[in-house]
Short mmCIF file of C-alpha atoms and ligand atoms in Angstrom, two decimals:
data_model
loop_
_atom_site.label_atom_id
_atom_site.label_comp_id
_atom_site.label_asym_id
_atom_site.label_seq_id
_atom_site.Cartn_x
_atom_site.Cartn_y
_atom_site.Cartn_z
CA MET P 1 0.06 -0.05 0.01
CA TYR P 2 1.23 3.49 -0.78
CA PRO P 3 2.35 5.51 2.27
CA ALA P 4 0.01 8.34 1.44
CA ARG P 5 -3.04 6.02 1.44
CA GLN P 6 -1.71 4.44 4.63
CA ALA P 7 -1.45 7.84 6.35
CA LEU P 8 -4.98 8.66 5.14
CA LEU P 9 -6.42 5.45 6.54
CA ALA P 10 -4.51 5.92 9.80
CA GLY P 11 -5.79 9.46 9.96
CA LYS P 12 -9.46 8.23 9.44
CA ALA P 13 -9.09 5.57 12.09
CA LEU P 14 -7.65 8.12 14.57
CA ALA P 15 -10.54 10.51 13.75
CA ARG P 16 -13.08 7.77 14.48
CA TRP P 17 -11.28 6.83 17.71
CA THR P 18 -10.93 10.18 19.01
CA GLY P 19 -14.26 11.48 17.64
CA LEU P 20 -12.54 14.32 15.89
CA GLY P 21 -13.39 15.05 12.37
CA ASP P 22 -17.03 15.68 11.22
CA VAL P 23 -19.03 13.22 13.28
CA GLU P 24 -22.30 14.75 12.28
CA ALA P 25 -21.56 14.56 8.52
CA ARG P 26 -20.62 10.91 8.84
CA GLN P 27 -23.76 10.19 10.80
CA MET P 28 -25.91 11.89 8.36
CA ALA P 29 -24.40 10.14 5.28
CA ARG P 30 -25.10 6.80 6.93
CA LEU P 31 -28.63 7.96 8.00
CA ARG P 32 -29.51 8.86 4.39
CA ARG P 33 -28.47 5.45 3.17
CA LEU P 34 -30.41 3.84 6.00
CA VAL P 35 -33.58 5.84 5.28
CA GLU P 36 -33.36 5.27 1.57
CA ARG P 37 -33.15 1.45 1.97
CA THR P 38 -35.87 1.52 4.60
CA TRP P 39 -38.24 3.33 2.20
CA ARG P 40 -37.52 0.48 -0.33
CA GLU P 41 -37.43 -2.59 1.84
CA HIS P 42 -39.53 -1.97 4.96
CA ALA P 43 -43.08 -1.56 3.93
CA ALA P 44 -44.46 -0.91 7.42
CA HIS P 45 -41.92 1.80 8.14
CA ALA P 46 -42.51 3.37 4.75
CA ARG P 47 -46.23 3.40 5.60
CA TRP P 48 -45.59 5.13 9.02
CA TRP P 49 -43.57 7.80 7.31
CA ALA P 50 -46.00 8.32 4.45
CA GLU P 51 -48.80 8.74 6.98
CA HIS P 52 -46.82 11.52 8.42
CA GLY P 53 -46.65 13.23 5.07
CA LEU P 54 -43.05 12.30 4.23
CA THR P 55 -41.79 11.38 0.80
CA PRO P 56 -38.57 9.35 -0.03
CA GLY P 57 -36.72 12.65 -0.96
CA THR P 58 -36.96 14.25 2.48
CA ARG P 59 -33.90 16.36 3.03
CA LEU P 60 -31.51 14.95 5.74
CA ALA P 61 -28.39 17.03 5.75
CA ALA P 62 -27.98 17.85 9.41
CA ARG P 63 -29.06 16.45 12.69
CA ALA P 64 -31.72 19.18 13.00
CA ASP P 65 -33.41 17.64 9.88
CA LEU P 66 -34.16 14.57 11.90
CA LEU P 67 -37.07 16.44 13.55
CA ALA P 68 -39.00 16.06 10.37
CA LEU P 69 -39.22 12.30 10.79
CA PRO P 70 -41.92 11.02 13.15
CA VAL P 71 -41.02 9.29 16.35
CA ILE P 72 -41.59 5.55 16.31
CA THR P 73 -42.53 3.79 19.44
CA LYS P 74 -42.51 0.23 20.67
CA GLN P 75 -46.25 0.09 19.98
CA HIS P 76 -45.65 0.61 16.38
CA TYR P 77 -43.69 -2.59 16.27
CA GLN P 78 -45.87 -4.47 18.67
CA ALA P 79 -48.91 -3.88 16.37
CA LEU P 80 -47.07 -5.57 13.38
CA PRO P 81 -47.13 -9.31 12.41
CA GLU P 82 -43.67 -10.69 13.10
CA ALA P 83 -42.71 -11.00 9.39
CA GLU P 84 -43.48 -7.42 8.68
CA ALA P 85 -41.16 -6.21 11.44
CA ILE P 86 -38.26 -7.47 9.19
CA ALA P 87 -37.03 -5.72 6.14
CA ARG P 88 -37.98 -7.65 2.99
CA ASP P 89 -34.36 -8.25 1.89
CA TYR P 90 -33.53 -9.74 5.30
CA ARG P 91 -36.26 -12.31 5.44
CA GLY P 92 -34.78 -15.77 5.44
CA VAL P 93 -31.42 -14.41 6.68
CA PRO P 94 -30.40 -16.02 10.18
CA LEU P 95 -31.35 -13.38 12.73
CA LEU P 96 -30.60 -13.03 16.46
CA THR P 97 -33.51 -12.39 18.83
CA ASP P 98 -33.28 -10.22 21.83
CA LEU P 99 -36.11 -9.21 24.14
CA THR P 100 -36.75 -5.82 25.69
CA SER P 101 -37.23 -6.01 29.42
CA GLY P 102 -40.99 -5.52 29.13
CA SER P 103 -41.22 -2.65 31.46
CA THR P 104 -44.22 -1.45 29.55
CA GLY P 105 -46.04 -4.73 30.03
CA ALA P 106 -45.32 -6.94 26.99
CA PRO P 107 -41.71 -7.73 26.04
CA THR P 108 -40.91 -6.90 22.42
CA ALA P 109 -38.73 -9.20 20.13
CA ILE P 110 -35.76 -7.34 18.78
CA ARG P 111 -34.23 -8.95 15.64
CA ARG P 112 -30.86 -8.31 14.15
CA THR P 113 -28.24 -9.89 11.94
CA TYR P 114 -25.10 -11.33 13.39
CA PRO P 115 -22.90 -8.65 11.76
CA GLU P 116 -25.24 -5.94 13.06
CA ASP P 117 -25.05 -7.40 16.57
CA PHE P 118 -21.27 -7.75 16.29
CA THR P 119 -20.92 -3.96 15.54
CA MET P 120 -23.04 -3.01 18.49
CA CYS P 121 -21.24 -5.44 20.83
CA ALA P 122 -17.87 -4.15 19.59
CA TYR P 123 -18.70 -0.61 20.67
CA ARG P 124 -19.66 -1.71 24.11
CA LEU P 125 -16.49 -3.85 24.35
CA GLY P 126 -14.39 -0.80 23.25
CA GLU P 127 -15.85 1.15 26.14
CA HIS P 128 -14.92 -1.60 28.58
CA PHE P 129 -11.37 -1.49 27.14
CA ARG P 130 -11.29 2.21 27.92
CA TYR P 131 -12.22 1.42 31.47
CA GLY P 132 -9.30 -1.06 31.71
CA LEU P 133 -10.66 -4.46 30.65
CA SER P 134 -7.87 -6.68 29.23
CA TRP P 135 -8.06 -9.10 26.40
CA PHE P 136 -7.98 -12.00 28.82
CA GLY P 137 -10.44 -10.55 31.27
CA LEU P 138 -13.89 -12.10 31.78
CA ARG P 139 -16.96 -9.96 31.52
CA VAL P 140 -19.98 -11.24 33.44
CA THR P 141 -23.44 -10.02 32.71
CA LEU P 142 -26.07 -10.45 35.29
CA ASN P 143 -29.43 -10.93 33.65
CA SER P 144 -32.92 -12.35 34.34
CA GLY P 145 -32.45 -15.32 32.00
CA VAL P 146 -35.59 -14.47 30.03
CA ALA P 147 -34.16 -14.84 26.57
CA GLU P 148 -32.47 -18.14 27.55
CA SER P 149 -35.61 -19.49 29.19
CA LEU P 150 -37.66 -18.93 26.10
CA ASP P 151 -34.95 -20.78 23.98
CA LEU P 152 -34.99 -18.09 21.24
CA PRO P 153 -32.99 -18.70 18.13
CA GLY P 154 -29.55 -17.23 18.52
CA ALA P 155 -30.04 -16.43 22.13
CA LYS P 156 -26.80 -18.29 23.06
CA ARG P 157 -24.01 -16.33 21.55
CA GLN P 158 -20.85 -18.13 20.52
CA ASN P 159 -17.75 -16.47 19.19
CA PRO P 160 -14.40 -17.69 18.02
CA TRP P 161 -12.49 -15.34 20.25
CA MET P 162 -13.91 -17.01 23.40
CA LYS P 163 -12.64 -20.37 22.32
CA ALA P 164 -9.11 -18.89 22.26
CA GLY P 165 -9.61 -17.60 25.75
CA LEU P 166 -10.02 -13.88 24.55
CA LEU P 167 -12.81 -11.51 25.21
CA ARG P 168 -14.55 -13.94 27.33
CA ARG P 169 -18.15 -13.38 28.48
CA ALA P 170 -20.51 -15.22 30.66
CA SER P 171 -24.02 -14.54 31.93
CA VAL P 172 -25.39 -15.27 35.33
CA ASN P 173 -29.12 -15.45 36.05
CA HIS P 174 -29.51 -13.37 39.17
CA VAL P 175 -33.29 -13.96 39.36
CA LYS P 176 -32.86 -17.67 39.70
CA LEU P 177 -29.73 -17.56 41.92
CA GLY P 178 -30.50 -14.69 44.25
CA PRO P 179 -27.64 -12.63 45.83
CA GLU P 180 -25.87 -15.51 47.60
CA GLY P 181 -26.03 -17.73 44.59
CA VAL P 182 -24.66 -14.92 42.40
CA LEU P 183 -21.82 -14.45 44.75
CA ARG P 184 -20.92 -18.10 44.67
CA ARG P 185 -20.98 -18.05 40.84
CA LEU P 186 -18.88 -14.92 40.62
CA ARG P 187 -16.29 -16.59 43.02
CA GLU P 188 -15.99 -19.53 40.45
CA LEU P 189 -15.91 -17.27 37.46
CA ARG P 190 -13.53 -14.47 38.82
CA PRO P 191 -14.65 -11.81 36.44
CA GLN P 192 -12.69 -8.65 35.64
CA ALA P 193 -15.94 -6.71 34.88
CA VAL P 194 -19.43 -7.06 36.00
CA GLY P 195 -22.46 -5.52 34.29
CA GLY P 196 -26.07 -6.23 33.50
CA HIS P 197 -29.17 -5.36 35.50
CA ALA P 198 -28.37 -2.49 37.75
CA GLU P 199 -30.97 -3.87 40.28
CA ALA P 200 -28.94 -7.13 40.47
CA ILE P 201 -25.66 -5.33 41.33
CA TRP P 202 -27.62 -3.20 43.71
CA ARG P 203 -29.07 -6.17 45.49
CA LEU P 204 -25.60 -7.64 45.88
CA ALA P 205 -24.34 -4.37 47.52
CA LEU P 206 -27.38 -4.45 49.81
CA GLU P 207 -27.34 -8.08 50.83
CA VAL P 208 -23.80 -9.37 50.62
CA SER P 209 -21.01 -8.35 52.95
CA GLU P 210 -18.41 -5.84 51.86
CA ALA P 211 -15.59 -8.28 52.64
CA ASP P 212 -17.16 -10.90 50.29
CA LEU P 213 -17.72 -8.41 47.41
CA ARG P 214 -14.25 -6.82 47.77
CA GLY P 215 -12.84 -10.38 47.83
CA LEU P 216 -14.13 -10.79 44.28
CA ARG P 217 -11.49 -8.21 43.16
CA VAL P 218 -13.70 -6.97 40.30
CA HIS P 219 -11.76 -4.22 38.27
CA HIS P 220 -14.91 -2.27 37.28
CA LEU P 221 -18.71 -2.46 37.32
CA ALA P 222 -21.05 -1.33 34.56
CA MET P 223 -24.37 -0.07 35.79
CA GLY P 224 -27.48 0.74 33.80
CA ALA P 225 -27.62 4.48 33.99
CA GLN P 226 -31.40 4.80 33.85
CA THR P 227 -32.14 3.04 37.15
CA VAL P 228 -29.26 4.14 39.31
CA THR P 229 -29.14 7.25 41.54
CA PRO P 230 -25.71 8.87 42.40
CA GLU P 231 -26.20 7.66 46.05
CA MET P 232 -26.74 4.09 44.97
CA ARG P 233 -23.62 4.18 42.73
CA GLU P 234 -21.54 5.49 45.68
CA ARG P 235 -22.84 2.67 47.82
CA VAL P 236 -22.03 0.06 45.17
CA ARG P 237 -18.45 1.47 44.59
CA ARG P 238 -17.82 1.23 48.32
CA ALA P 239 -19.26 -2.24 48.63
CA PHE P 240 -17.10 -3.65 45.74
CA GLY P 241 -14.08 -1.33 46.26
CA CYS P 242 -13.96 -0.50 42.55
CA PRO P 243 -15.24 2.05 40.11
CA ALA P 244 -18.92 1.73 38.94
CA TYR P 245 -19.37 3.36 35.52
CA ASN P 246 -22.77 4.28 34.10
CA MET P 247 -23.52 2.44 30.95
CA TYR P 248 -26.81 3.39 29.41
CA GLY P 249 -28.05 0.63 27.22
CA ALA P 250 -31.25 -0.63 25.65
CA SER P 251 -32.03 -3.87 23.66
CA GLU P 252 -32.78 -1.82 20.48
CA PHE P 253 -29.43 -0.06 20.57
CA ASN P 254 -27.09 -1.95 22.79
CA LEU P 255 -24.99 0.93 24.33
CA LEU P 256 -26.29 4.40 23.90
CA ALA P 257 -23.89 6.22 26.25
CA SER P 258 -21.19 5.45 28.77
CA GLU P 259 -19.72 7.36 31.61
CA CYS P 260 -16.55 9.44 30.98
CA PRO P 261 -14.11 8.44 33.81
CA GLU P 262 -12.69 11.98 33.89
CA THR P 263 -15.75 14.26 33.91
CA GLY P 264 -18.67 11.88 34.91
CA LEU P 265 -20.61 13.00 31.83
CA LEU P 266 -21.98 10.24 29.61
CA HIS P 267 -20.30 10.00 26.16
CA LEU P 268 -22.92 9.45 23.48
CA ASN P 269 -22.26 6.49 21.17
CA GLU P 270 -21.79 8.63 18.05
CA GLU P 271 -20.24 5.77 16.06
CA GLY P 272 -23.22 3.65 15.77
CA LEU P 273 -26.09 5.70 16.70
CA ILE P 274 -27.67 9.18 16.61
CA VAL P 275 -29.06 9.87 20.04
CA GLU P 276 -31.40 12.84 20.57
CA VAL P 277 -32.89 14.42 23.65
CA VAL P 278 -36.21 15.90 22.55
CA ARG P 279 -37.87 18.63 24.59
CA GLU P 280 -41.18 20.02 23.33
CA GLY P 281 -40.52 18.93 19.80
CA ARG P 282 -36.94 20.44 19.66
CA ALA P 283 -33.43 19.35 20.59
CA ALA P 284 -32.72 19.93 24.22
CA ARG P 285 -29.83 22.28 25.01
CA ASP P 286 -27.14 21.67 27.62
CA GLY P 287 -28.71 21.30 31.04
CA GLU P 288 -32.23 20.71 29.62
CA GLY P 289 -34.16 17.48 30.16
CA GLY P 290 -36.21 15.64 27.57
CA GLU P 291 -37.21 12.34 26.02
CA VAL P 292 -34.52 10.12 24.59
CA VAL P 293 -35.09 9.36 20.88
CA ALA P 294 -32.49 7.33 19.12
CA THR P 295 -31.56 6.03 15.67
CA ASN P 296 -29.49 2.80 15.14
CA LEU P 297 -27.34 3.39 12.19
CA ALA P 298 -26.31 -0.24 12.05
CA ALA P 299 -29.79 -1.82 12.18
CA GLU P 300 -31.02 -2.52 8.65
CA ALA P 301 -33.00 -5.77 9.30
CA MET P 302 -35.33 -4.18 11.94
CA PRO P 303 -34.76 -0.50 11.69
CA PHE P 304 -34.99 1.82 14.63
CA ILE P 305 -35.12 5.26 13.23
CA ARG P 306 -36.11 8.05 15.63
CA TYR P 307 -37.30 5.48 18.16
CA ALA P 308 -38.59 6.68 21.52
CA LEU P 309 -37.04 4.71 24.50
CA ASN P 310 -39.43 6.08 27.06
CA ASP P 311 -36.35 7.36 28.94
CA TRP P 312 -35.78 10.89 30.23
CA ALA P 313 -32.32 12.41 30.06
CA VAL P 314 -30.60 15.71 30.71
CA MET P 315 -28.39 16.87 27.76
CA GLY P 316 -24.79 17.72 28.35
CA PRO P 317 -22.22 19.80 26.59
CA GLU P 318 -21.72 19.43 22.79
CA ARG P 319 -18.08 18.22 23.37
CA CYS P 320 -16.86 16.46 26.46
CA PRO P 321 -14.13 18.48 28.12
CA CYS P 322 -11.89 15.31 28.24
CA GLY P 323 -11.26 15.82 24.57
CA ARG P 324 -13.08 12.80 23.28
CA GLY P 325 -15.09 14.92 20.87
CA VAL P 326 -18.53 13.40 21.31
CA ARG P 327 -21.74 14.95 22.54
CA THR P 328 -22.73 14.12 26.08
CA LEU P 329 -25.60 13.55 28.50
CA ARG P 330 -25.51 14.84 32.03
CA SER P 331 -27.72 12.08 33.38
CA VAL P 332 -30.32 9.70 32.46
CA GLN P 333 -33.14 9.90 34.95
CA GLY P 334 -34.96 6.62 34.58
CA ARG P 335 -37.58 5.03 32.57
CA VAL P 336 -40.44 7.56 32.35
CA ALA P 337 -42.89 4.86 33.47
CA GLU P 338 -40.76 3.70 36.45
CA PHE P 339 -41.21 6.77 38.65
CA PHE P 340 -43.74 6.79 41.50
CA HIS P 341 -46.18 9.45 40.34
CA PHE P 342 -47.97 11.00 43.33
CA SER P 343 -50.86 13.42 43.29
CA GLY P 344 -50.31 16.89 42.15
CA GLY P 345 -47.87 15.87 39.43
CA ARG P 346 -45.13 15.06 41.97
CA LYS P 347 -42.75 12.25 40.90
CA VAL P 348 -40.03 10.44 42.84
CA HIS P 349 -37.63 7.83 41.57
CA PRO P 350 -38.19 4.59 43.52
CA PHE P 351 -34.63 4.36 44.46
CA GLU P 352 -34.83 7.60 46.37
CA LEU P 353 -37.36 5.93 48.64
CA ILE P 354 -35.22 2.66 48.83
CA ASN P 355 -32.05 4.41 49.89
CA PRO P 356 -33.07 4.85 53.55
CA LEU P 357 -33.42 1.03 53.70
CA LEU P 358 -29.65 0.65 53.45
CA ARG P 359 -29.27 1.15 57.16
CA PHE P 360 -31.20 -2.15 57.81
CA VAL P 361 -28.89 -4.29 55.69
CA GLY P 362 -27.93 -6.30 58.71
CA TRP P 363 -31.38 -7.83 59.08
CA MET P 364 -33.43 -6.99 56.09
CA LYS P 365 -33.49 -9.93 53.71
CA GLU P 366 -35.71 -8.78 50.89
CA TYR P 367 -38.18 -6.04 50.16
CA ARG P 368 -40.84 -4.89 47.75
CA MET P 369 -42.24 -1.43 47.38
CA VAL P 370 -45.75 -1.18 46.15
CA GLN P 371 -47.72 1.89 45.35
CA ALA P 372 -51.06 0.62 46.62
CA GLU P 373 -53.00 3.89 46.10
CA ARG P 374 -51.99 7.12 44.50
CA ASP P 375 -50.58 8.56 47.77
CA ARG P 376 -50.05 5.36 49.75
CA VAL P 377 -46.91 3.24 49.43
CA GLU P 378 -46.54 -0.21 51.06
CA VAL P 379 -43.11 -1.53 51.89
CA TRP P 380 -43.05 -5.26 52.30
CA PHE P 381 -40.14 -6.80 53.85
CA ASP P 382 -38.71 -10.09 54.98
CA VAL P 383 -36.18 -10.44 57.83
CA MET P 384 -33.21 -12.65 58.67
CA GLY P 385 -31.26 -12.96 61.79
CA GLU P 386 -31.87 -10.55 64.61
CA ALA P 387 -34.51 -7.98 63.55
CA PRO P 388 -35.45 -5.20 65.96
CA GLU P 389 -38.84 -5.53 67.58
CA ASP P 390 -40.17 -2.44 66.09
CA ALA P 391 -38.91 -3.31 62.52
CA CYS P 392 -42.14 -2.12 60.88
CA GLY P 393 -42.02 1.25 62.66
CA GLN P 394 -38.47 1.81 61.73
CA VAL P 395 -38.90 0.94 58.10
CA ALA P 396 -42.02 3.12 57.68
CA ALA P 397 -40.25 6.04 59.46
CA ALA P 398 -37.07 5.73 57.31
CA VAL P 399 -38.90 5.61 54.00
CA GLY P 400 -41.55 8.25 55.19
CA GLU P 401 -38.68 10.77 55.60
CA LYS P 402 -38.01 10.50 51.90
CA ALA P 403 -41.65 10.41 50.76
CA PRO P 404 -43.29 13.76 49.71
CA ALA P 405 -45.65 15.40 52.06
CA GLY P 406 -49.12 13.73 52.31
CA VAL P 407 -47.85 10.40 51.02
CA VAL P 408 -48.48 7.60 53.54
CA VAL P 409 -45.94 4.90 53.96
CA GLU P 410 -46.93 1.55 55.55
CA ALA P 411 -44.50 -1.09 56.33
CA MET P 412 -45.52 -4.83 56.51
CA GLN P 413 -43.26 -7.75 57.50
CA ARG P 414 -44.36 -10.70 55.23
CA ALA P 415 -43.04 -13.21 52.96
CA ILE P 416 -42.12 -11.73 49.55
CA PRO P 417 -43.74 -13.44 46.64
CA PRO P 418 -41.15 -14.76 44.19
CA VAL P 419 -40.27 -12.57 41.25
CA PRO P 420 -41.84 -13.73 37.94
CA GLU P 421 -39.58 -15.73 35.75
CA ARG P 422 -40.34 -13.48 32.77
CA GLY P 423 -39.70 -9.84 32.73
CA LYS P 424 -37.68 -7.65 34.94
CA ASN P 425 -36.65 -8.25 38.50
CA LYS P 426 -39.21 -5.89 39.99
CA MET P 427 -38.53 -4.36 43.31
CA PHE P 428 -41.18 -1.69 42.88
CA GLN P 429 -44.66 -1.62 41.53
CA ALA P 430 -45.55 1.90 40.66
CA LEU P 431 -49.01 3.05 39.34
CA GLY P 432 -47.76 5.13 36.49
CA ALA P 433 -48.68 8.59 35.66
CA GLU P 434 -52.25 9.97 36.59
ZN1 ZN R 501 -15.22 12.73 28.43
#
């Protein structure tokens, strides 16, 4: 190869890696190709666009032009027969199936090709490398085992690297095993990084001793950004004695954003996605909150173009001060539907109410928080060992301190019903918005 060409390629690779160069122009060129083929090959998507008054020639030159495209939701896909969810030219091609967590009631099947999945996984892996994962390090994902239990095609992922002892991954079903079982499994596996359901990591921090967790010598943790408060993360960091980075992901997109170790902002995945924070129909500015709408530039078989995730995020600076050259989020504040909505439009993240329970870790075995009425929350809990006589009173008082005025908190000591095999490990049951 000619040196000039080599230099050019090296420069391009460097630009991609550092995020310098025109990220937006690259994204928009890929988007135009994706939109063009989606018009041609995905009849349902073309119909949704046409109903919105769009035509195949819609101008897409800058990110701001995205606002012309309608926002697609999970309900759009749920209403389609399975075959119509897949682009015509990908029918008959082997596809992987992933399931969304089903926080809106029904889990949705997400289909993608192996190369598409590889690209998305590679980005996540790259972020783990930045956090210090080594080629030989094992990454363990704590999941609820839903996909495995349904025996979906392609749910068990194999790759040639793993056979060579590189880039090893394993998953642990935390719903089935419970905190003690997960601890035992982690001791056997000795992972370098642990990620997956934030609730599962949180439960470990709550219910397993600091000595046991630190003894695992985990290098770093990856926590789902949308269900973790800063206090929780601090607690998890202390318990494991290692950094816990926010990794904001979703089945439809894999990794959307990941925490900058220097600034604490979340770097958006500008390589494979276009992530927008939409506020009142426009792009949110630095410091403003809005709904997360994302486009997966790699997903052709089942396109996600301006797809609403039902998440709420606060936009960050256009460029991260660390020099990475990507746009950022300041925070992701949780699934919109997961908040406890109280009367008068007041909303509280469940974890804010759960935090006070930390002080009972010595005897509290398990708990569930249920919004029984609009302004009445029940805390069910089960005990182990020596629980104080007025356990109920203590629990109710602790949570009550954090609850908004007028909200009644009742504590009940009782057996906790097992978590359903399907769906998310639910520690809360909220009523949703009024
Ligand atoms: Zn940064």
